[in-house]
XYZ file of C-alpha atoms in Angstrom:
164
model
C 2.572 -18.105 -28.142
C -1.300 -19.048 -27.411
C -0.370 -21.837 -25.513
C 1.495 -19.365 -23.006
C -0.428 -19.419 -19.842
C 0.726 -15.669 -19.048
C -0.153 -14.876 -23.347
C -2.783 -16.869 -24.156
C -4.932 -13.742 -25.577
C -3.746 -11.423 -28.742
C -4.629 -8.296 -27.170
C -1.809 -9.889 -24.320
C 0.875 -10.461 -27.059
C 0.226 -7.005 -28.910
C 0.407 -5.198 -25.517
C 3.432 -6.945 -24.761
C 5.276 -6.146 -28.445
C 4.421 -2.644 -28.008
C 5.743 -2.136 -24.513
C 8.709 -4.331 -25.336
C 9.088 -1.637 -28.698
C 9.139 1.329 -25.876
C 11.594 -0.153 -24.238
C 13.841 -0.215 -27.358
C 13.172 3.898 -28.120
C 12.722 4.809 -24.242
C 15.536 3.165 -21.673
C 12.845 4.680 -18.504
C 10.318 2.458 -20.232
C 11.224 -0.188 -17.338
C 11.820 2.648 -14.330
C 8.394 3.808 -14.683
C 6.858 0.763 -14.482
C 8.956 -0.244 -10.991
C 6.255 0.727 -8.663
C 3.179 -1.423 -10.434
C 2.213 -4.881 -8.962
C 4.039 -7.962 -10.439
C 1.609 -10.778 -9.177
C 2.509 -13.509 -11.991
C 5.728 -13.795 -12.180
C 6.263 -17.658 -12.707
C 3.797 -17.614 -15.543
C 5.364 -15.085 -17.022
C 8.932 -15.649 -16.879
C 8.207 -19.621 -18.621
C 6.792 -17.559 -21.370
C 9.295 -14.790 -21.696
C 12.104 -18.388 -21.913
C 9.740 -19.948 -24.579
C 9.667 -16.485 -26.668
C 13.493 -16.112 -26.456
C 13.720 -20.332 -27.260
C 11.451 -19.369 -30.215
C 13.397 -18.931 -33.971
C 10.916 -15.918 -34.891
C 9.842 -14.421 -31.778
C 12.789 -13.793 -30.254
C 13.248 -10.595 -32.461
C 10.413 -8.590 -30.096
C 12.565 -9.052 -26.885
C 14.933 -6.306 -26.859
C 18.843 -7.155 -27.017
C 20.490 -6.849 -24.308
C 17.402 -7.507 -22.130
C 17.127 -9.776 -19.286
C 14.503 -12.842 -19.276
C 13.745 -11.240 -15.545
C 13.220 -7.513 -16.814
C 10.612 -8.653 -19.830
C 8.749 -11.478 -17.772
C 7.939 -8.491 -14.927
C 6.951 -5.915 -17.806
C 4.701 -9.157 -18.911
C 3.441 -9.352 -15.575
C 2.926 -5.563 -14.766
C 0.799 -6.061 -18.181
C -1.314 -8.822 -17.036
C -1.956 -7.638 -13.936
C -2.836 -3.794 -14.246
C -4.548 -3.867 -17.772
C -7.403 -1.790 -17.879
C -10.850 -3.197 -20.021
C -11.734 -1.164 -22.984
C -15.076 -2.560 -23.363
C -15.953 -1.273 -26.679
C -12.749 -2.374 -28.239
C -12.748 -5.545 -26.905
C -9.074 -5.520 -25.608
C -7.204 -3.551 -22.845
C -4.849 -1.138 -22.491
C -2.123 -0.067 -19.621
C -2.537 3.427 -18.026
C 0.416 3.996 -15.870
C -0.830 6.498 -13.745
C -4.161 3.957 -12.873
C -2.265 1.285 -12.192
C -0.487 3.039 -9.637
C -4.177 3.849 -7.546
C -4.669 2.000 -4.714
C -7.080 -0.488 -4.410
C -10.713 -0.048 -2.207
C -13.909 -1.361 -2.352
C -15.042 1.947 -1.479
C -13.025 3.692 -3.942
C -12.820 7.467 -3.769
C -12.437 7.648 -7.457
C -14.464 5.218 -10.291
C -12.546 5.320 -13.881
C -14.457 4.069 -17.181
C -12.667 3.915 -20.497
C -13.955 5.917 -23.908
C -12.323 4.433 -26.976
C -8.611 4.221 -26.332
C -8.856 6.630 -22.632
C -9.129 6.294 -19.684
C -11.260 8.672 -17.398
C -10.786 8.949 -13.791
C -13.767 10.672 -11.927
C -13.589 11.478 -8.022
C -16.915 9.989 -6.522
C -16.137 10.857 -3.182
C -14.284 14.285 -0.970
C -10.616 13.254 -0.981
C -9.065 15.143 1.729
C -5.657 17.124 0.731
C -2.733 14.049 0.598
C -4.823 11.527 0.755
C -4.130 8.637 -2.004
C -6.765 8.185 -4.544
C -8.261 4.679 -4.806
C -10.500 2.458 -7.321
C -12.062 -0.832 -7.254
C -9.658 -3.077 -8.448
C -12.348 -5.751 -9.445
C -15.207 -3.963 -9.506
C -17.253 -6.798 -7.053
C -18.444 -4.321 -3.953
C -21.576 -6.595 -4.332
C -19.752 -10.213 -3.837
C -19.275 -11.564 -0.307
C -16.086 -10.027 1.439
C -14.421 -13.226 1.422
C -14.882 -13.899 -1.875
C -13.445 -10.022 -3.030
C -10.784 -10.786 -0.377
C -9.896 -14.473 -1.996
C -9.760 -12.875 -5.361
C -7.969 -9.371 -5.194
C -5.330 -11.908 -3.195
C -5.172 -14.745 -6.208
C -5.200 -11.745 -8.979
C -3.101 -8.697 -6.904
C -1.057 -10.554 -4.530
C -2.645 -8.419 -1.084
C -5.209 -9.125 1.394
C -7.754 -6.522 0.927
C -7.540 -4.526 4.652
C -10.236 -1.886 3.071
C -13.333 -0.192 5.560
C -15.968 -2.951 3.809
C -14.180 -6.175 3.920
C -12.366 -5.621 7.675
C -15.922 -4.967 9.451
């Protein structure tokens, strides 16, 4: 599966097995994941064909589940994965992924074995949505952040810092 474009890391495949394993114990598995950015779908549905075309790895796709269903769970993966930097690999944290994007966040998160810690930086008046920094590059030009959170996220960054 290496030579996968959207699994061409382990940590990608073992993140993918064990969100593919929910799905078989938890049917809202797939529900909860609805409202997270899909950006590579393509990339991700060739591989979820290849894995069912495969003799052994079909067995981690659920039955029953559609190539289209798996490839955007593979997607939601690749593209909301946190870092955990001392573990070398990355995790999924629902509830992140679902933060919208600024690069002047109101919140910064860091990660602490196998967590993930959210930490308000900023007053966040009463309803207002919480944001991080998607790419963590407040220092880069704002065409460059803009060119990349569009290539990686599939949005034009609109924030206070790259519209001025």
């Amino acid at each position: 599966l290496t030579g996968l474009d959207a699994i061409g890391e382990l940590d990608i495949a073992r993140r993918l097995i064990k969100l593919l394993n929910m799905c078989r114990t938890d049917d809202q598995v797939e529900t909860h994941t609805r409202p997270c950015t899909a950006e590579n779908m393509p990339a991700c549905l060739e591989a979820i064909k290849a894995i069912r075309e495969h003799k052994l790895a079909r067995a981690v796709l659920p039955a029953g589940m559609a190539d289209e269903v798996a490839a955007r769970l593979l997607s939601v993966l690749n593209t909301n994965s946190h870092e955990l930097g001392e573990w070398g690999g990355s995790g999924f944290f629902l509830l992140a992924c679902l933060m919208e994007h600024s690069c002047r966040p109101n919140c910064a998160f860091n990660t602490s074995g196998t967590d993930l810690w959210v930490t308000v930086v900023q007053p966040v008046p009463a309803g207002a949505p919480l944001s991080i920094d998607y790419t963590d590059s407040v220092f880069e030009p704002a065409a460059a952040r803009v060119a990349h959170l569009e290539a990686s996220y599939g949005f034009c960054c609109t924030c206070a810092l790259c519209t001025r």
